[in-house]
Coordinates of C-alpha atoms in Angstrom, one line a residue:
M1 CA 3.0 -33.5 -4.8
T2 CA 2.0 -31.1 -7.6
R3 CA 4.3 -28.5 -8.9
R4 CA 2.2 -25.7 -7.4
F5 CA 2.3 -27.2 -3.9
L6 CA 6.0 -28.1 -4.2
G7 CA 6.8 -24.5 -4.9
C8 CA 4.7 -23.3 -2.0
A9 CA 6.4 -25.8 0.3
V10 CA 9.8 -24.6 -0.8
L11 CA 8.9 -21.0 -0.2
A12 CA 7.5 -21.8 3.3
A13 CA 10.6 -23.7 4.2
L14 CA 12.8 -20.8 3.1
L15 CA 10.9 -18.3 5.1
A16 CA 10.7 -20.5 8.2
A17 CA 14.4 -21.2 8.1
A18 CA 15.3 -17.5 8.1
P19 CA 16.4 -16.3 11.6
C20 CA 14.1 -13.7 13.0
A21 CA 17.0 -11.2 13.5
G22 CA 17.3 -10.4 9.8
G23 CA 17.6 -13.8 8.2
P24 CA 19.4 -14.4 4.9
V25 CA 17.9 -13.2 1.7
I26 CA 16.1 -15.8 -0.5
A27 CA 18.4 -17.1 -3.2
Q28 CA 17.7 -15.9 -6.8
A29 CA 17.0 -19.4 -8.1
D30 CA 14.5 -20.1 -5.3
V31 CA 12.8 -16.8 -5.9
A32 CA 12.4 -17.6 -9.5
G33 CA 10.6 -20.9 -8.8
A34 CA 8.4 -19.4 -6.1
V35 CA 7.3 -16.5 -8.4
E36 CA 6.5 -19.0 -11.1
V37 CA 4.2 -20.7 -8.7
M38 CA 2.7 -17.4 -7.6
V39 CA 1.7 -16.2 -11.1
A40 CA 0.5 -19.6 -12.3
G41 CA -3.0 -19.1 -13.6
V42 CA -3.0 -15.4 -12.9
P43 CA -4.1 -13.2 -15.9
R44 CA -1.0 -11.5 -17.4
I45 CA -0.9 -7.8 -18.3
A46 CA 0.0 -7.7 -22.0
S47 CA 2.5 -4.9 -22.4
A48 CA 5.4 -4.5 -24.7
P49 CA 8.1 -2.3 -23.1
K50 CA 9.7 0.8 -24.6
D51 CA 12.8 2.3 -23.3
I52 CA 12.9 6.0 -22.3
P53 CA 15.5 7.2 -24.9
L54 CA 18.3 8.2 -22.5
A55 CA 21.0 10.3 -24.1
H56 CA 24.0 8.1 -24.6
G57 CA 26.1 10.3 -22.4
V58 CA 23.6 9.7 -19.6
A59 CA 23.1 6.0 -20.0
A60 CA 26.8 5.3 -20.2
K61 CA 27.4 6.9 -16.8
L62 CA 24.5 5.3 -15.0
G63 CA 25.1 2.5 -12.6
F64 CA 22.5 0.3 -11.0
I65 CA 19.3 2.3 -11.0
S66 CA 18.1 1.8 -7.4
S67 CA 14.9 3.9 -7.6
I68 CA 12.8 6.1 -9.9
A69 CA 10.4 9.0 -9.2
V70 CA 8.3 11.0 -11.7
D71 CA 7.0 14.6 -11.5
E72 CA 3.8 14.4 -13.4
S73 CA 3.4 18.2 -13.6
S74 CA 6.8 18.8 -15.3
G75 CA 7.3 15.4 -17.0
L76 CA 10.7 15.1 -15.4
T77 CA 12.0 11.7 -14.2
Y78 CA 14.3 11.4 -11.2
L79 CA 16.8 8.6 -11.2
L80 CA 18.8 7.5 -8.2
H81 CA 21.7 5.3 -9.2
R82 CA 24.9 3.8 -7.8
G83 CA 27.4 4.3 -10.6
P84 CA 30.7 6.1 -9.8
D85 CA 30.9 8.2 -12.9
A86 CA 27.9 10.5 -12.4
D87 CA 26.0 12.4 -9.7
P88 CA 23.7 9.9 -7.7
V89 CA 20.6 12.0 -8.6
L90 CA 20.0 12.5 -12.3
V91 CA 16.9 14.3 -13.7
V92 CA 15.9 13.7 -17.3
D93 CA 13.1 15.1 -19.5
R94 CA 10.7 13.1 -21.6
R95 CA 13.3 12.9 -24.4
G96 CA 15.8 11.4 -22.0
A97 CA 18.1 14.5 -22.0
L98 CA 19.8 15.4 -18.8
V99 CA 18.2 18.4 -17.2
R100 CA 20.3 18.6 -14.0
S101 CA 22.1 16.3 -11.4
W102 CA 23.5 16.5 -7.9
G103 CA 24.6 14.6 -4.9
K104 CA 28.2 13.6 -5.4
G105 CA 29.8 12.8 -2.1
L106 CA 26.5 12.8 -0.2
F107 CA 25.7 9.1 -0.4
K108 CA 27.2 5.8 0.7
T109 CA 24.5 3.5 -0.9
P110 CA 21.7 5.4 -2.6
H111 CA 18.5 3.3 -2.1
S112 CA 15.2 5.2 -2.6
I113 CA 14.0 8.5 -4.1
R114 CA 10.5 9.9 -3.6
L115 CA 8.8 13.2 -4.4
D116 CA 6.4 14.8 -1.9
A117 CA 3.2 16.7 -2.9
Q118 CA 5.2 20.0 -3.1
G119 CA 7.7 18.5 -5.6
N120 CA 10.5 18.3 -3.1
V121 CA 12.9 15.4 -3.6
W122 CA 13.7 12.9 -0.8
T123 CA 16.4 10.3 -0.8
V124 CA 17.2 7.4 1.4
D125 CA 20.6 5.9 2.0
S126 CA 20.8 2.3 3.2
V127 CA 24.3 2.5 4.7
S128 CA 24.5 5.9 6.3
S129 CA 20.8 5.6 7.3
T130 CA 20.4 9.3 6.3
I131 CA 17.3 10.9 4.8
L132 CA 17.9 13.9 2.6
K133 CA 15.4 16.5 1.4
F134 CA 16.1 18.6 -1.6
S135 CA 14.3 21.3 -3.6
P136 CA 13.4 20.3 -7.2
A137 CA 16.6 22.2 -8.2
G138 CA 18.8 20.1 -5.9
E139 CA 19.3 22.5 -3.0
K140 CA 19.6 20.5 0.3
L141 CA 16.8 21.5 2.7
L142 CA 16.9 18.9 5.4
A143 CA 18.9 16.0 6.7
I144 CA 17.6 13.3 9.1
E145 CA 20.1 11.1 10.7
V146 CA 18.0 8.1 11.7
G147 CA 20.6 6.4 13.8
G148 CA 20.3 3.2 15.8
Q149 CA 22.2 1.1 13.3
P150 CA 23.5 -2.3 14.5
D151 CA 26.6 -1.9 12.3
P152 CA 27.2 1.5 10.7
T153 CA 29.9 0.1 8.5
K154 CA 27.5 -2.2 6.6
T155 CA 24.1 -2.0 5.0
T156 CA 22.2 -1.7 8.2
G157 CA 20.1 1.4 7.5
T158 CA 17.0 2.8 6.0
A159 CA 15.3 1.6 2.9
D160 CA 12.4 3.9 1.9
I161 CA 10.2 6.9 2.8
A162 CA 6.5 7.8 2.4
F163 CA 4.4 10.8 3.2
G164 CA 1.4 11.1 5.4
P165 CA -1.6 13.4 4.9
N166 CA -0.5 15.9 7.5
G167 CA 3.2 16.2 6.7
Q168 CA 4.2 13.1 8.5
L169 CA 7.3 11.2 7.3
F170 CA 7.1 7.4 7.5
I171 CA 10.5 5.6 7.1
A172 CA 11.2 1.9 6.6
D173 CA 14.3 1.1 8.6
G174 CA 14.7 -2.4 7.2
Y175 CA 18.4 -3.3 7.0
G176 CA 19.7 -4.6 10.3
N177 CA 16.7 -3.1 12.1
A178 CA 13.1 -4.2 11.5
R179 CA 11.0 -1.1 12.2
I180 CA 8.9 1.7 10.8
L181 CA 9.5 5.2 12.1
E182 CA 7.4 8.3 12.0
F183 CA 9.0 11.8 11.9
D184 CA 7.3 15.2 11.7
A185 CA 7.9 17.6 8.8
S186 CA 10.8 19.2 10.6
G187 CA 12.6 15.9 11.1
K188 CA 11.7 15.3 14.7
K189 CA 11.0 11.6 15.6
V190 CA 7.5 11.0 16.7
R191 CA 7.2 7.2 17.2
E192 CA 8.4 3.8 15.9
W193 CA 7.0 0.2 15.8
G194 CA 8.1 -3.2 14.7
T195 CA 10.7 -5.8 15.6
H196 CA 12.3 -8.9 14.0
G197 CA 10.0 -11.8 13.4
T198 CA 7.2 -13.3 11.3
R199 CA 4.1 -12.4 13.4
P200 CA 1.8 -9.5 12.5
G201 CA 3.6 -6.2 13.1
H202 CA 7.0 -8.0 12.9
F203 CA 9.4 -7.6 10.0
N204 CA 12.2 -9.2 8.1
V205 CA 13.6 -6.4 5.9
P206 CA 10.8 -3.8 5.6
H207 CA 12.0 -2.7 2.2
A208 CA 9.4 -0.2 0.9
L209 CA 6.2 1.5 2.0
V210 CA 3.4 3.7 0.6
V211 CA 0.6 5.7 2.3
A212 CA -2.9 5.8 0.9
S213 CA -6.4 6.2 2.2
G214 CA -5.3 6.7 5.8
A215 CA -3.2 3.5 5.8
I216 CA 0.4 2.5 5.5
F217 CA 1.4 -0.5 3.3
V218 CA 4.8 -2.1 4.0
A219 CA 6.7 -4.5 1.7
D220 CA 8.0 -7.0 4.3
R221 CA 10.5 -8.4 1.9
E222 CA 12.0 -11.5 3.4
N223 CA 8.7 -12.5 5.0
G224 CA 7.2 -12.4 1.5
R225 CA 4.2 -10.3 2.4
V226 CA 2.7 -6.8 2.5
Q227 CA 1.4 -5.6 5.8
K228 CA -1.1 -2.8 6.3
F229 CA -1.2 -0.4 9.3
D230 CA -3.2 2.6 10.3
L231 CA -1.3 5.9 10.7
M232 CA -0.6 5.2 14.3
G233 CA 1.1 1.9 13.6
K234 CA -1.9 -0.4 14.5
F235 CA -1.8 -3.6 12.5
L236 CA -4.8 -4.0 10.2
A237 CA -4.0 -6.8 7.7
E238 CA -1.4 -8.9 6.0
W239 CA -1.2 -10.3 2.5
P240 CA 1.2 -13.2 2.3
G241 CA 2.5 -15.3 -0.6
L242 CA 4.3 -12.5 -2.4
V243 CA 7.7 -14.2 -2.4
K244 CA 10.0 -11.1 -2.3
P245 CA 8.2 -7.8 -2.5
M246 CA 10.7 -5.0 -3.3
S247 CA 8.7 -1.8 -4.0
L248 CA 5.1 -0.6 -3.9
A249 CA 3.0 1.9 -5.8
F250 CA -0.7 2.5 -6.4
A251 CA -2.3 2.3 -9.8
K252 CA -4.8 4.9 -11.0
D253 CA -7.6 2.4 -10.4
G254 CA -6.7 2.1 -6.7
S255 CA -5.1 -1.3 -6.9
L256 CA -1.8 -1.9 -5.3
L257 CA 1.2 -2.7 -7.5
V258 CA 4.0 -4.8 -6.0
A259 CA 7.3 -5.1 -7.7
I260 CA 8.8 -8.5 -7.0
G261 CA 12.4 -9.7 -7.4
Y262 CA 15.5 -8.2 -9.0
R263 CA 18.6 -9.1 -10.9
D264 CA 21.2 -10.8 -8.7
A265 CA 24.6 -9.4 -9.8
T266 CA 26.3 -12.4 -8.3
N267 CA 24.2 -14.9 -10.1
K268 CA 23.9 -13.8 -13.8
Q269 CA 21.8 -16.8 -14.9
R270 CA 18.4 -16.4 -16.3
P271 CA 15.6 -16.0 -15.5
W272 CA 16.3 -12.4 -14.3
L273 CA 13.6 -12.2 -11.7
A274 CA 11.3 -9.1 -12.2
W275 CA 7.6 -9.0 -12.0
V276 CA 4.9 -6.4 -11.0
A277 CA 1.8 -8.0 -9.4
R278 CA -1.5 -6.1 -9.2
L279 CA -3.3 -6.8 -5.9
D280 CA -6.9 -6.3 -5.0
T281 CA -6.7 -4.1 -1.9
A282 CA -9.8 -5.7 -0.3
S283 CA -8.5 -9.2 -0.3
G284 CA -4.8 -8.9 -1.1
K285 CA -5.2 -11.4 -3.9
V286 CA -2.9 -11.2 -6.9
I287 CA -5.3 -10.4 -9.8
Q288 CA -2.8 -9.6 -12.6
A289 CA 0.9 -10.0 -13.2
L290 CA 3.4 -8.3 -15.5
E291 CA 6.8 -9.6 -16.3
V292 CA 9.1 -6.6 -16.5
G293 CA 12.4 -8.2 -17.4
D294 CA 15.6 -7.5 -15.6
D295 CA 14.9 -5.5 -12.5
A296 CA 12.2 -4.4 -10.1
H297 CA 14.2 -3.0 -7.1
G298 CA 12.4 0.3 -7.6
F299 CA 9.7 1.4 -10.0
A300 CA 7.3 4.3 -10.6
V301 CA 3.8 4.7 -12.1
T302 CA 3.3 7.6 -14.4
G303 CA 0.3 8.2 -16.7
G304 CA -0.4 4.9 -18.3
A305 CA 3.0 3.3 -17.8
I306 CA 5.1 1.5 -15.2
L307 CA 8.8 2.6 -15.2
T308 CA 11.5 0.2 -14.1
G309 CA 15.3 0.3 -14.1
G310 CA 17.4 -2.2 -15.9
T311 CA 19.8 -2.5 -18.9
T312 CA 19.6 -2.6 -22.6
G313 CA 22.7 -4.3 -24.0
A314 CA 25.6 -3.0 -22.0
L315 CA 23.9 0.3 -20.9
A316 CA 21.6 1.2 -18.1
A317 CA 18.1 1.8 -19.2
V318 CA 14.6 2.8 -18.0
H319 CA 11.9 0.6 -19.3
A320 CA 8.3 1.9 -19.8
F321 CA 5.5 -0.7 -19.7
P322 CA 2.2 0.7 -20.9
V323 CA -0.7 -0.5 -18.7
N324 CA -4.3 0.4 -18.3

């Protein structure tokens, strides 16, 4: 059996062995091997990273950077992190200087941060399963208690949020549950769909989602695929073979960027697993791949760069990878 087919067989066995009701996550070493198979023969994006020069007083207080969002109009970068020594939401300018921060005491496990078209800041907590909306200045405007958690004392809550064309809010409720929810702009629930499993429309940790061109794209993490739905939740397509898709974003050329893998804090052996794959949105085929180093839990696309969280030496860092 060739190395390529051995890797695929290993991945298939891992996915098949995972129980439908939120199976175990794929081990870091197994992810590394499967990603190596996935990117074999795929053209690489040549990009030398540069760190955003975070002020030392900012970098030293940052914990794990769970998610990143960028306001293109102001050039401000919003960081959501899990360190105990600073507010969970930090806003830095292009020079890496701290502009403002907020959120102390509002989060149990900060997971995702997104900006809507009006510049409002939305955060997702994976333990409390609470969605918070803030003004750009940090004023809390709305709280959505998603509820329905199998075990509210553990990570059994929401993972990400995306915005529809008419003010809809789409939420990936991926830890414990396996569903996508729609809320209106006021925070009222409209509908939900999805259940545990591997069939079309089923999920095993829907971890991230984006909305574009009248469709919803979901990173179905432990099923190793991206699923596509219309805005009413009708299944349209699936793109398998993506190992462990963590986060999603669209590039300027319309291709879908999928961040795959992350540093496992309990297994600090290389290779750190972090890649961004560029997918053709007609076929779902991986057409380019970029190794981004030490983390890809959350990332952002801004101008001509992909921003990822990580570390440089002993300090937290934001890496910028120039891309076309």
